[in-house]
Amino acid sequence: MRFKKTTIIEKGDLIRVKRKIGYYHYGIATSSNTVIHFSDFGNDSVLDNSKIKIIETSLEDFYRGDKLEINTPYDSPFSRDEVVENAKKFLGEYKFNDKKYNLVTNNCEHFARYVYYGTSKSNQVVNVSAVLAAIGLSLI
């Protein structure tokens, strides 16, 4: 998985933005200007997960002026239409993989990778966990 900075996306793309406080927020493009992602409307804060659900927003609301990146080349085992349909199945849901949003075990990256690749994983969590393990701490 490689990401490239862009302002042009296509339906079915796996996209992310780097928030100013240092984490990435992930989503699936449903068109050139709409995105499905695991978030709260207007706020993808991880501090209050009571309102976080699978939503569709404008691309502008998704990236909010931060740096937009696209996974390239397109490497999903699914067609672009299938990726979008996979994402749409969860619209309005507070749960994904039978679990509510959780920063460590069920976040926006888990969701986006699941509908794009068919597997749920968060490289951000894996990387942070490795750093914490190296200094003797744990996320779980």
Short mmCIF file of N, CA, C and O in Angstrom, two decimals:
data_model
loop_
_atom_site.label_atom_id
_atom_site.label_comp_id
_atom_site.label_asym_id
_atom_site.label_seq_id
_atom_site.Cartn_x
_atom_site.Cartn_y
_atom_site.Cartn_z
N MET A 1 0.85 -1.17 0.00
CA MET A 1 0.00 0.00 0.00
C MET A 1 0.89 1.23 0.00
O MET A 1 1.73 1.39 0.86
N ARG A 2 0.73 2.06 -1.02
CA ARG A 2 1.49 3.32 -1.13
C ARG A 2 0.51 4.45 -1.33
O ARG A 2 -0.44 4.32 -2.10
N PHE A 3 0.77 5.54 -0.67
CA PHE A 3 -0.10 6.70 -0.81
C PHE A 3 0.64 7.83 -1.50
O PHE A 3 1.85 8.01 -1.32
N LYS A 4 -0.10 8.57 -2.32
CA LYS A 4 0.44 9.71 -3.07
C LYS A 4 -0.48 10.90 -2.86
O LYS A 4 -1.71 10.76 -2.88
N LYS A 5 0.09 12.07 -2.65
CA LYS A 5 -0.70 13.30 -2.50
C LYS A 5 -1.43 13.59 -3.81
O LYS A 5 -0.87 13.43 -4.89
N THR A 6 -2.68 14.01 -3.69
CA THR A 6 -3.48 14.28 -4.87
C THR A 6 -4.65 15.20 -4.52
O THR A 6 -4.93 15.42 -3.34
N THR A 7 -5.29 15.71 -5.52
CA THR A 7 -6.55 16.41 -5.33
C THR A 7 -7.63 15.77 -6.20
O THR A 7 -8.77 16.19 -6.18
N ILE A 8 -7.23 14.73 -6.95
CA ILE A 8 -8.17 14.05 -7.85
C ILE A 8 -8.37 12.62 -7.36
O ILE A 8 -7.42 11.87 -7.20
N ILE A 9 -9.63 12.27 -7.10
CA ILE A 9 -9.94 10.92 -6.68
C ILE A 9 -11.00 10.33 -7.61
O ILE A 9 -11.70 11.06 -8.30
N GLU A 10 -11.09 9.00 -7.59
CA GLU A 10 -12.11 8.30 -8.37
C GLU A 10 -12.93 7.42 -7.45
O GLU A 10 -12.47 7.02 -6.38
N LYS A 11 -14.11 7.09 -7.90
CA LYS A 11 -14.99 6.19 -7.15
C LYS A 11 -14.21 4.91 -6.81
O LYS A 11 -13.54 4.33 -7.65
N GLY A 12 -14.31 4.49 -5.53
CA GLY A 12 -13.67 3.26 -5.09
C GLY A 12 -12.27 3.44 -4.54
O GLY A 12 -11.69 2.49 -4.01
N ASP A 13 -11.71 4.63 -4.64
CA ASP A 13 -10.36 4.87 -4.12
C ASP A 13 -10.31 4.79 -2.60
O ASP A 13 -11.23 5.24 -1.92
N LEU A 14 -9.24 4.24 -2.09
CA LEU A 14 -8.92 4.27 -0.66
C LEU A 14 -8.12 5.55 -0.44
O LEU A 14 -7.06 5.74 -1.05
N ILE A 15 -8.66 6.45 0.38
CA ILE A 15 -8.01 7.75 0.58
C ILE A 15 -7.77 8.00 2.06
O ILE A 15 -8.37 7.35 2.92
N ARG A 16 -6.88 8.94 2.32
CA ARG A 16 -6.61 9.34 3.69
C ARG A 16 -6.17 10.80 3.72
O ARG A 16 -5.75 11.34 2.70
N VAL A 17 -6.29 11.40 4.90
CA VAL A 17 -5.79 12.75 5.12
C VAL A 17 -4.97 12.73 6.40
O VAL A 17 -5.29 12.00 7.35
N LYS A 18 -3.90 13.50 6.41
CA LYS A 18 -3.10 13.60 7.62
C LYS A 18 -3.58 14.81 8.40
O LYS A 18 -3.48 15.94 7.95
N ARG A 19 -4.13 14.54 9.57
CA ARG A 19 -4.61 15.62 10.43
C ARG A 19 -3.42 16.34 11.06
O ARG A 19 -2.36 15.75 11.28
N LYS A 20 -3.64 17.59 11.36
CA LYS A 20 -2.57 18.44 11.88
C LYS A 20 -1.98 17.91 13.19
O LYS A 20 -0.84 18.19 13.51
N ILE A 21 -2.75 17.13 13.95
CA ILE A 21 -2.21 16.61 15.20
C ILE A 21 -1.48 15.28 15.01
O ILE A 21 -1.06 14.66 15.99
N GLY A 22 -1.31 14.83 13.75
CA GLY A 22 -0.39 13.74 13.47
C GLY A 22 -0.94 12.38 13.12
O GLY A 22 -0.18 11.46 12.85
N TYR A 23 -2.25 12.19 13.08
CA TYR A 23 -2.77 10.88 12.69
C TYR A 23 -3.42 10.99 11.31
O TYR A 23 -3.70 12.07 10.81
N TYR A 24 -3.65 9.82 10.69
CA TYR A 24 -4.34 9.77 9.41
C TYR A 24 -5.80 9.38 9.61
O TYR A 24 -6.11 8.54 10.44
N HIS A 25 -6.68 10.01 8.83
CA HIS A 25 -8.08 9.64 8.80
C HIS A 25 -8.36 9.03 7.43
O HIS A 25 -7.99 9.59 6.41
N TYR A 26 -9.01 7.85 7.42
CA TYR A 26 -9.21 7.06 6.20
C TYR A 26 -10.66 7.04 5.75
O TYR A 26 -11.57 7.12 6.57
N GLY A 27 -10.86 6.89 4.44
CA GLY A 27 -12.20 6.75 3.88
C GLY A 27 -12.17 6.12 2.51
O GLY A 27 -11.10 5.85 1.95
N ILE A 28 -13.35 5.90 1.98
CA ILE A 28 -13.53 5.33 0.64
C ILE A 28 -14.28 6.36 -0.21
O ILE A 28 -15.37 6.81 0.17
N ALA A 29 -13.69 6.71 -1.35
CA ALA A 29 -14.36 7.66 -2.26
C ALA A 29 -15.54 6.97 -2.93
O ALA A 29 -15.39 5.88 -3.48
N THR A 30 -16.71 7.60 -2.86
CA THR A 30 -17.88 7.05 -3.54
C THR A 30 -18.14 7.75 -4.87
O THR A 30 -18.95 7.30 -5.67
N SER A 31 -17.44 8.86 -5.07
CA SER A 31 -17.46 9.60 -6.33
C SER A 31 -16.24 10.52 -6.28
O SER A 31 -15.42 10.42 -5.37
N SER A 32 -16.14 11.42 -7.22
CA SER A 32 -15.00 12.35 -7.20
C SER A 32 -15.15 13.41 -6.11
O SER A 32 -14.21 14.15 -5.84
N ASN A 33 -16.32 13.48 -5.47
CA ASN A 33 -16.49 14.50 -4.42
C ASN A 33 -17.26 14.04 -3.19
O ASN A 33 -17.73 14.86 -2.41
N THR A 34 -17.42 12.70 -2.99
CA THR A 34 -18.05 12.19 -1.78
C THR A 34 -17.24 11.02 -1.21
O THR A 34 -16.56 10.31 -1.96
N VAL A 35 -17.34 10.84 0.12
CA VAL A 35 -16.52 9.86 0.83
C VAL A 35 -17.36 9.18 1.91
O VAL A 35 -18.14 9.84 2.60
N ILE A 36 -17.18 7.86 2.05
CA ILE A 36 -17.76 7.13 3.18
C ILE A 36 -16.63 6.85 4.15
O ILE A 36 -15.55 6.38 3.76
N HIS A 37 -16.89 7.17 5.44
CA HIS A 37 -15.86 6.95 6.46
C HIS A 37 -16.50 6.75 7.82
O HIS A 37 -17.67 7.05 8.02
N PHE A 38 -15.71 6.23 8.75
CA PHE A 38 -16.14 5.96 10.13
C PHE A 38 -15.82 7.21 10.93
O PHE A 38 -14.66 7.46 11.27
N SER A 39 -16.83 8.04 11.23
CA SER A 39 -16.57 9.34 11.83
C SER A 39 -17.83 9.91 12.46
O SER A 39 -18.91 9.32 12.35
N ASP A 40 -17.68 11.05 13.09
CA ASP A 40 -18.81 11.85 13.55
C ASP A 40 -18.95 12.98 12.54
O ASP A 40 -17.96 13.46 12.00
N PHE A 41 -20.15 13.43 12.24
CA PHE A 41 -20.31 14.51 11.28
C PHE A 41 -19.49 15.73 11.69
O PHE A 41 -19.65 16.24 12.80
N GLY A 42 -18.59 16.16 10.81
CA GLY A 42 -17.80 17.36 11.04
C GLY A 42 -16.69 17.21 12.06
O GLY A 42 -16.01 18.18 12.38
N ASN A 43 -16.50 16.01 12.59
CA ASN A 43 -15.51 15.85 13.65
C ASN A 43 -15.08 14.39 13.73
O ASN A 43 -15.88 13.55 14.12
N ASP A 44 -13.83 14.08 13.35
CA ASP A 44 -13.39 12.70 13.49
C ASP A 44 -12.54 12.53 14.75
O ASP A 44 -11.63 11.72 14.80
N SER A 45 -12.88 13.26 15.78
CA SER A 45 -12.19 13.15 17.06
C SER A 45 -12.33 11.75 17.63
O SER A 45 -13.39 11.14 17.55
N VAL A 46 -11.25 11.25 18.20
CA VAL A 46 -11.28 9.93 18.81
C VAL A 46 -11.63 10.03 20.29
O VAL A 46 -11.68 9.02 20.99
N LEU A 47 -11.87 11.22 20.80
CA LEU A 47 -12.12 11.40 22.22
C LEU A 47 -13.55 11.06 22.63
O LEU A 47 -13.80 10.65 23.76
N ASP A 48 -14.52 11.21 21.73
CA ASP A 48 -15.91 10.90 22.05
C ASP A 48 -16.44 9.97 20.98
O ASP A 48 -16.83 10.40 19.90
N ASN A 49 -16.45 8.66 21.26
CA ASN A 49 -16.87 7.72 20.23
C ASN A 49 -18.37 7.42 20.26
O ASN A 49 -18.85 6.60 19.50
N SER A 50 -19.14 8.10 21.10
CA SER A 50 -20.56 7.82 21.22
C SER A 50 -21.35 8.20 19.96
O SER A 50 -22.44 7.67 19.74
N LYS A 51 -20.86 9.11 19.16
CA LYS A 51 -21.56 9.55 17.96
C LYS A 51 -20.92 9.06 16.67
O LYS A 51 -21.39 9.37 15.58
N ILE A 52 -19.85 8.30 16.76
CA ILE A 52 -19.11 7.87 15.57
C ILE A 52 -19.85 6.72 14.90
O ILE A 52 -20.21 5.74 15.53
N LYS A 53 -20.10 6.91 13.60
CA LYS A 53 -20.75 5.88 12.80
C LYS A 53 -20.26 5.99 11.36
O LYS A 53 -19.50 6.90 11.02
N ILE A 54 -20.70 5.08 10.53
CA ILE A 54 -20.31 5.10 9.11
C ILE A 54 -21.19 6.14 8.42
O ILE A 54 -22.41 6.03 8.41
N ILE A 55 -20.54 7.16 7.85
CA ILE A 55 -21.26 8.27 7.23
C ILE A 55 -20.72 8.55 5.83
O ILE A 55 -19.61 8.15 5.50
N GLU A 56 -21.52 9.26 5.03
CA GLU A 56 -21.07 9.74 3.73
C GLU A 56 -21.10 11.25 3.77
O GLU A 56 -22.11 11.84 4.15
N THR A 57 -19.97 11.85 3.43
CA THR A 57 -19.86 13.31 3.45
C THR A 57 -19.22 13.78 2.15
O THR A 57 -18.74 12.98 1.35
N SER A 58 -19.19 15.08 1.98
CA SER A 58 -18.49 15.64 0.83
C SER A 58 -16.98 15.44 1.02
O SER A 58 -16.50 15.31 2.16
N LEU A 59 -16.27 15.42 -0.08
CA LEU A 59 -14.81 15.31 -0.01
C LEU A 59 -14.24 16.48 0.79
O LEU A 59 -13.35 16.30 1.62
N GLU A 60 -14.81 17.67 0.59
CA GLU A 60 -14.35 18.86 1.31
C GLU A 60 -14.51 18.69 2.82
O GLU A 60 -13.62 19.03 3.59
N ASP A 61 -15.65 18.15 3.26
CA ASP A 61 -15.85 17.92 4.70
C ASP A 61 -14.91 16.84 5.22
O ASP A 61 -14.52 16.86 6.39
N PHE A 62 -14.56 15.87 4.37
CA PHE A 62 -13.64 14.80 4.77
C PHE A 62 -12.24 15.34 5.00
O PHE A 62 -11.62 15.09 6.02
N TYR A 63 -11.71 16.10 4.03
CA TYR A 63 -10.30 16.49 4.18
C TYR A 63 -10.09 17.83 4.86
O TYR A 63 -9.02 18.09 5.40
N ARG A 64 -11.09 18.68 4.92
CA ARG A 64 -11.03 19.93 5.70
C ARG A 64 -9.71 20.71 5.56
O ARG A 64 -9.18 21.23 6.53
N GLY A 65 -9.19 20.76 4.34
CA GLY A 65 -7.98 21.54 4.08
C GLY A 65 -6.68 20.83 4.43
O GLY A 65 -5.61 21.39 4.22
N ASP A 66 -6.76 19.62 4.97
CA ASP A 66 -5.53 18.87 5.26
C ASP A 66 -5.02 18.22 3.97
O ASP A 66 -5.66 18.32 2.93
N LYS A 67 -3.91 17.54 4.05
CA LYS A 67 -3.30 16.94 2.86
C LYS A 67 -4.00 15.63 2.50
O LYS A 67 -3.98 14.67 3.25
N LEU A 68 -4.62 15.60 1.31
CA LEU A 68 -5.34 14.44 0.82
C LEU A 68 -4.38 13.53 0.07
O LEU A 68 -3.58 13.98 -0.74
N GLU A 69 -4.47 12.22 0.37
CA GLU A 69 -3.63 11.23 -0.30
C GLU A 69 -4.49 10.07 -0.79
O GLU A 69 -5.52 9.75 -0.20
N ILE A 70 -4.04 9.45 -1.87
CA ILE A 70 -4.75 8.32 -2.48
C ILE A 70 -3.82 7.12 -2.50
O ILE A 70 -2.62 7.25 -2.74
N ASN A 71 -4.39 5.93 -2.22
CA ASN A 71 -3.63 4.69 -2.35
C ASN A 71 -3.42 4.43 -3.84
O ASN A 71 -4.38 4.40 -4.61
N THR A 72 -2.20 4.28 -4.25
CA THR A 72 -1.90 4.09 -5.66
C THR A 72 -0.76 3.09 -5.84
O THR A 72 0.16 3.07 -5.03
N PRO A 73 -0.81 2.22 -6.82
CA PRO A 73 -1.89 2.09 -7.80
C PRO A 73 -3.11 1.42 -7.17
O PRO A 73 -3.02 0.84 -6.10
N TYR A 74 -4.24 1.47 -7.87
CA TYR A 74 -5.45 0.82 -7.39
C TYR A 74 -5.15 -0.67 -7.27
O TYR A 74 -4.81 -1.31 -8.27
N ASP A 75 -5.23 -1.22 -6.06
CA ASP A 75 -4.85 -2.63 -5.87
C ASP A 75 -5.87 -3.44 -5.08
O ASP A 75 -5.54 -4.45 -4.48
N SER A 76 -7.11 -3.02 -5.10
CA SER A 76 -8.17 -3.77 -4.42
C SER A 76 -8.48 -5.03 -5.22
O SER A 76 -8.45 -5.01 -6.45
N PRO A 77 -8.80 -6.13 -4.53
CA PRO A 77 -9.24 -7.33 -5.25
C PRO A 77 -10.66 -7.17 -5.79
O PRO A 77 -11.14 -8.01 -6.54
N PHE A 78 -11.33 -6.07 -5.40
CA PHE A 78 -12.70 -5.80 -5.83
C PHE A 78 -12.70 -4.71 -6.90
O PHE A 78 -11.80 -3.86 -6.94
N SER A 79 -13.74 -4.70 -7.72
CA SER A 79 -13.89 -3.61 -8.68
C SER A 79 -14.22 -2.34 -7.91
O SER A 79 -14.62 -2.39 -6.75
N ARG A 80 -14.09 -1.21 -8.56
CA ARG A 80 -14.42 0.06 -7.92
C ARG A 80 -15.89 0.08 -7.47
O ARG A 80 -16.21 0.56 -6.39
N ASP A 81 -16.77 -0.44 -8.30
CA ASP A 81 -18.19 -0.49 -7.93
C ASP A 81 -18.41 -1.38 -6.71
O ASP A 81 -19.21 -1.05 -5.83
N GLU A 82 -17.71 -2.51 -6.64
CA GLU A 82 -17.85 -3.41 -5.49
C GLU A 82 -17.35 -2.75 -4.21
O GLU A 82 -17.96 -2.91 -3.15
N VAL A 83 -16.25 -2.00 -4.29
CA VAL A 83 -15.73 -1.31 -3.11
C VAL A 83 -16.77 -0.32 -2.59
O VAL A 83 -17.06 -0.28 -1.39
N VAL A 84 -17.37 0.44 -3.49
CA VAL A 84 -18.38 1.42 -3.08
C VAL A 84 -19.60 0.70 -2.49
O VAL A 84 -20.12 1.11 -1.45
N GLU A 85 -20.03 -0.38 -3.11
CA GLU A 85 -21.17 -1.14 -2.58
C GLU A 85 -20.84 -1.73 -1.21
O GLU A 85 -21.69 -1.74 -0.32
N ASN A 86 -19.61 -2.24 -1.03
CA ASN A 86 -19.18 -2.75 0.27
C ASN A 86 -19.28 -1.67 1.34
O ASN A 86 -19.75 -1.91 2.45
N ALA A 87 -18.84 -0.47 1.00
CA ALA A 87 -18.88 0.65 1.96
C ALA A 87 -20.32 1.07 2.25
O ALA A 87 -20.68 1.31 3.41
N LYS A 88 -21.15 1.12 1.22
CA LYS A 88 -22.54 1.58 1.40
C LYS A 88 -23.35 0.65 2.29
O LYS A 88 -24.31 1.08 2.93
N LYS A 89 -22.98 -0.63 2.35
CA LYS A 89 -23.70 -1.58 3.20
C LYS A 89 -23.68 -1.17 4.67
O LYS A 89 -24.55 -1.56 5.43
N PHE A 90 -22.67 -0.38 5.06
CA PHE A 90 -22.51 0.00 6.45
C PHE A 90 -23.02 1.40 6.77
O PHE A 90 -22.97 1.83 7.92
N LEU A 91 -23.50 2.13 5.78
CA LEU A 91 -23.94 3.51 6.02
C LEU A 91 -24.95 3.60 7.16
O LEU A 91 -25.91 2.84 7.21
N GLY A 92 -24.71 4.54 8.06
CA GLY A 92 -25.59 4.78 9.18
C GLY A 92 -25.37 3.87 10.37
O GLY A 92 -25.99 4.05 11.42
N GLU A 93 -24.49 2.89 10.23
CA GLU A 93 -24.23 1.93 11.31
C GLU A 93 -23.23 2.50 12.31
O GLU A 93 -22.26 3.14 11.94
N TYR A 94 -23.48 2.21 13.58
CA TYR A 94 -22.54 2.57 14.65
C TYR A 94 -21.54 1.45 14.87
O TYR A 94 -20.56 1.64 15.57
N LYS A 95 -21.81 0.30 14.28
CA LYS A 95 -20.94 -0.86 14.44
C LYS A 95 -20.38 -1.29 13.09
O LYS A 95 -21.04 -1.16 12.06
N PHE A 96 -19.20 -1.82 13.15
CA PHE A 96 -18.55 -2.42 12.00
C PHE A 96 -17.80 -3.63 12.56
O PHE A 96 -17.19 -3.53 13.63
N ASN A 97 -17.88 -4.77 11.91
CA ASN A 97 -17.31 -6.01 12.46
C ASN A 97 -17.94 -6.34 13.82
O ASN A 97 -17.27 -6.82 14.72
N ASP A 98 -19.22 -6.02 13.98
CA ASP A 98 -19.97 -6.26 15.22
C ASP A 98 -19.41 -5.52 16.42
O ASP A 98 -19.66 -5.90 17.56
N LYS A 99 -18.62 -4.46 16.18
CA LYS A 99 -18.06 -3.67 17.27
C LYS A 99 -18.25 -2.20 16.97
O LYS A 99 -18.17 -1.78 15.82
N LYS A 100 -18.47 -1.42 18.04
CA LYS A 100 -18.51 0.03 17.90
C LYS A 100 -17.10 0.55 17.63
O LYS A 100 -16.11 -0.17 17.80
N TYR A 101 -17.03 1.81 17.25
CA TYR A 101 -15.74 2.44 17.01
C TYR A 101 -14.84 2.29 18.24
O TYR A 101 -15.27 2.48 19.38
N ASN A 102 -13.60 1.96 17.99
CA ASN A 102 -12.58 1.89 19.04
C ASN A 102 -11.27 2.30 18.39
O ASN A 102 -10.90 1.76 17.35
N LEU A 103 -10.59 3.25 18.99
CA LEU A 103 -9.36 3.78 18.42
C LEU A 103 -8.35 2.68 18.09
O LEU A 103 -7.67 2.74 17.07
N VAL A 104 -8.26 1.66 18.92
CA VAL A 104 -7.24 0.62 18.75
C VAL A 104 -7.73 -0.57 17.94
O VAL A 104 -7.00 -1.09 17.10
N THR A 105 -8.96 -1.00 18.16
CA THR A 105 -9.40 -2.26 17.57
C THR A 105 -10.41 -2.15 16.44
O THR A 105 -10.68 -3.13 15.75
N ASN A 106 -10.98 -0.97 16.22
CA ASN A 106 -12.03 -0.84 15.19
C ASN A 106 -12.18 0.63 14.79
O ASN A 106 -13.16 1.28 15.11
N ASN A 107 -11.21 1.14 14.05
CA ASN A 107 -11.20 2.56 13.70
C ASN A 107 -11.46 2.79 12.20
O ASN A 107 -11.77 1.85 11.47
N CYS A 108 -11.31 4.02 11.76
CA CYS A 108 -11.59 4.38 10.36
C CYS A 108 -10.68 3.64 9.38
O CYS A 108 -11.11 3.30 8.28
N GLU A 109 -9.44 3.37 9.76
CA GLU A 109 -8.54 2.63 8.88
C GLU A 109 -8.98 1.17 8.78
O GLU A 109 -8.96 0.59 7.69
N HIS A 110 -9.36 0.56 9.91
CA HIS A 110 -9.89 -0.81 9.87
C HIS A 110 -11.05 -0.89 8.88
O HIS A 110 -11.12 -1.80 8.05
N PHE A 111 -11.97 0.07 8.98
CA PHE A 111 -13.15 0.08 8.11
C PHE A 111 -12.76 0.23 6.63
O PHE A 111 -13.18 -0.56 5.79
N ALA A 112 -11.97 1.24 6.32
CA ALA A 112 -11.63 1.52 4.92
C ALA A 112 -10.86 0.35 4.29
O ALA A 112 -11.13 -0.04 3.16
N ARG A 113 -9.93 -0.22 5.04
CA ARG A 113 -9.18 -1.36 4.51
C ARG A 113 -10.07 -2.59 4.33
O ARG A 113 -9.88 -3.36 3.40
N TYR A 114 -11.06 -2.75 5.22
CA TYR A 114 -11.96 -3.90 5.11
C TYR A 114 -12.77 -3.82 3.81
O TYR A 114 -12.87 -4.80 3.08
N VAL A 115 -13.37 -2.67 3.53
CA VAL A 115 -14.19 -2.58 2.33
C VAL A 115 -13.34 -2.54 1.05
O VAL A 115 -13.81 -2.93 0.00
N TYR A 116 -12.09 -2.11 1.16
CA TYR A 116 -11.20 -2.02 0.00
C TYR A 116 -10.47 -3.34 -0.26
O TYR A 116 -10.39 -3.79 -1.40
N TYR A 117 -9.92 -3.96 0.80
CA TYR A 117 -9.12 -5.18 0.65
C TYR A 117 -9.84 -6.45 1.10
O TYR A 117 -9.41 -7.55 0.77
N GLY A 118 -10.86 -6.32 1.94
CA GLY A 118 -11.52 -7.50 2.49
C GLY A 118 -10.94 -7.96 3.81
O GLY A 118 -11.36 -8.97 4.36
N THR A 119 -9.95 -7.23 4.32
CA THR A 119 -9.36 -7.53 5.63
C THR A 119 -9.31 -6.26 6.46
O THR A 119 -9.08 -5.17 5.94
N SER A 120 -9.51 -6.43 7.76
CA SER A 120 -9.55 -5.29 8.67
C SER A 120 -8.23 -5.18 9.41
O SER A 120 -7.85 -6.09 10.15
N LYS A 121 -7.52 -4.08 9.17
CA LYS A 121 -6.21 -3.87 9.79
C LYS A 121 -5.95 -2.37 9.86
O LYS A 121 -6.42 -1.62 9.02
N SER A 122 -5.19 -1.98 10.87
CA SER A 122 -4.77 -0.58 10.97
C SER A 122 -3.26 -0.53 11.11
O SER A 122 -2.72 -0.88 12.16
N ASN A 123 -2.59 -0.10 10.06
CA ASN A 123 -1.13 0.04 10.13
C ASN A 123 -0.73 1.07 11.17
O ASN A 123 0.32 0.93 11.80
N GLN A 124 -1.55 2.10 11.37
CA GLN A 124 -1.23 3.10 12.39
C GLN A 124 -1.16 2.45 13.77
O GLN A 124 -0.25 2.72 14.55
N VAL A 125 -2.14 1.60 14.09
CA VAL A 125 -2.15 0.93 15.39
C VAL A 125 -0.97 -0.02 15.50
O VAL A 125 -0.31 -0.08 16.54
N VAL A 126 -0.68 -0.76 14.43
CA VAL A 126 0.45 -1.69 14.44
C VAL A 126 1.75 -0.93 14.69
O VAL A 126 2.57 -1.34 15.53
N ASN A 127 1.93 0.19 14.02
CA ASN A 127 3.16 0.97 14.18
C ASN A 127 3.29 1.57 15.58
O ASN A 127 4.36 1.53 16.18
N VAL A 128 2.21 2.13 16.10
CA VAL A 128 2.24 2.70 17.45
C VAL A 128 2.47 1.60 18.48
O VAL A 128 3.24 1.77 19.43
N SER A 129 1.82 0.46 18.29
CA SER A 129 2.00 -0.67 19.21
C SER A 129 3.45 -1.14 19.24
O SER A 129 3.99 -1.46 20.30
N ALA A 130 4.09 -1.17 18.06
CA ALA A 130 5.50 -1.59 18.00
C ALA A 130 6.39 -0.61 18.76
O ALA A 130 7.30 -1.03 19.49
N VAL A 131 6.13 0.66 18.62
CA VAL A 131 6.92 1.67 19.35
C VAL A 131 6.70 1.53 20.85
O VAL A 131 7.65 1.54 21.64
N LEU A 132 5.43 1.38 21.24
CA LEU A 132 5.14 1.24 22.67
C LEU A 132 5.74 -0.05 23.24
O LEU A 132 6.24 -0.05 24.37
N ALA A 133 5.70 -1.13 22.47
CA ALA A 133 6.31 -2.39 22.93
C ALA A 133 7.80 -2.23 23.12
O ALA A 133 8.38 -2.76 24.08
N ALA A 134 8.42 -1.46 22.24
CA ALA A 134 9.86 -1.23 22.34
C ALA A 134 10.22 -0.47 23.61
O ALA A 134 11.32 -0.64 24.16
N ILE A 135 9.29 0.35 24.10
CA ILE A 135 9.59 1.08 25.34
C ILE A 135 8.88 0.48 26.54
O ILE A 135 8.88 1.05 27.63
N GLY A 136 8.22 -0.69 26.33
CA GLY A 136 7.63 -1.42 27.44
C GLY A 136 6.23 -1.03 27.82
O GLY A 136 5.79 -1.30 28.94
N LEU A 137 5.47 -0.42 26.93
CA LEU A 137 4.07 -0.04 27.19
C LEU A 137 3.16 -0.82 26.26
O LEU A 137 3.62 -1.45 25.31
N SER A 138 1.85 -0.77 26.49
CA SER A 138 0.89 -1.48 25.65
C SER A 138 -0.36 -0.65 25.42
O SER A 138 -0.81 0.04 26.32
N LEU A 139 -0.93 -0.76 24.21
CA LEU A 139 -2.22 -0.10 23.90
C LEU A 139 -3.38 -0.94 24.40
O LEU A 139 -4.44 -0.44 24.65
N ILE A 140 -3.19 -2.23 24.50
CA ILE A 140 -4.30 -3.13 24.86
C ILE A 140 -4.07 -3.69 26.25
O ILE A 140 -3.05 -4.04 26.68
#
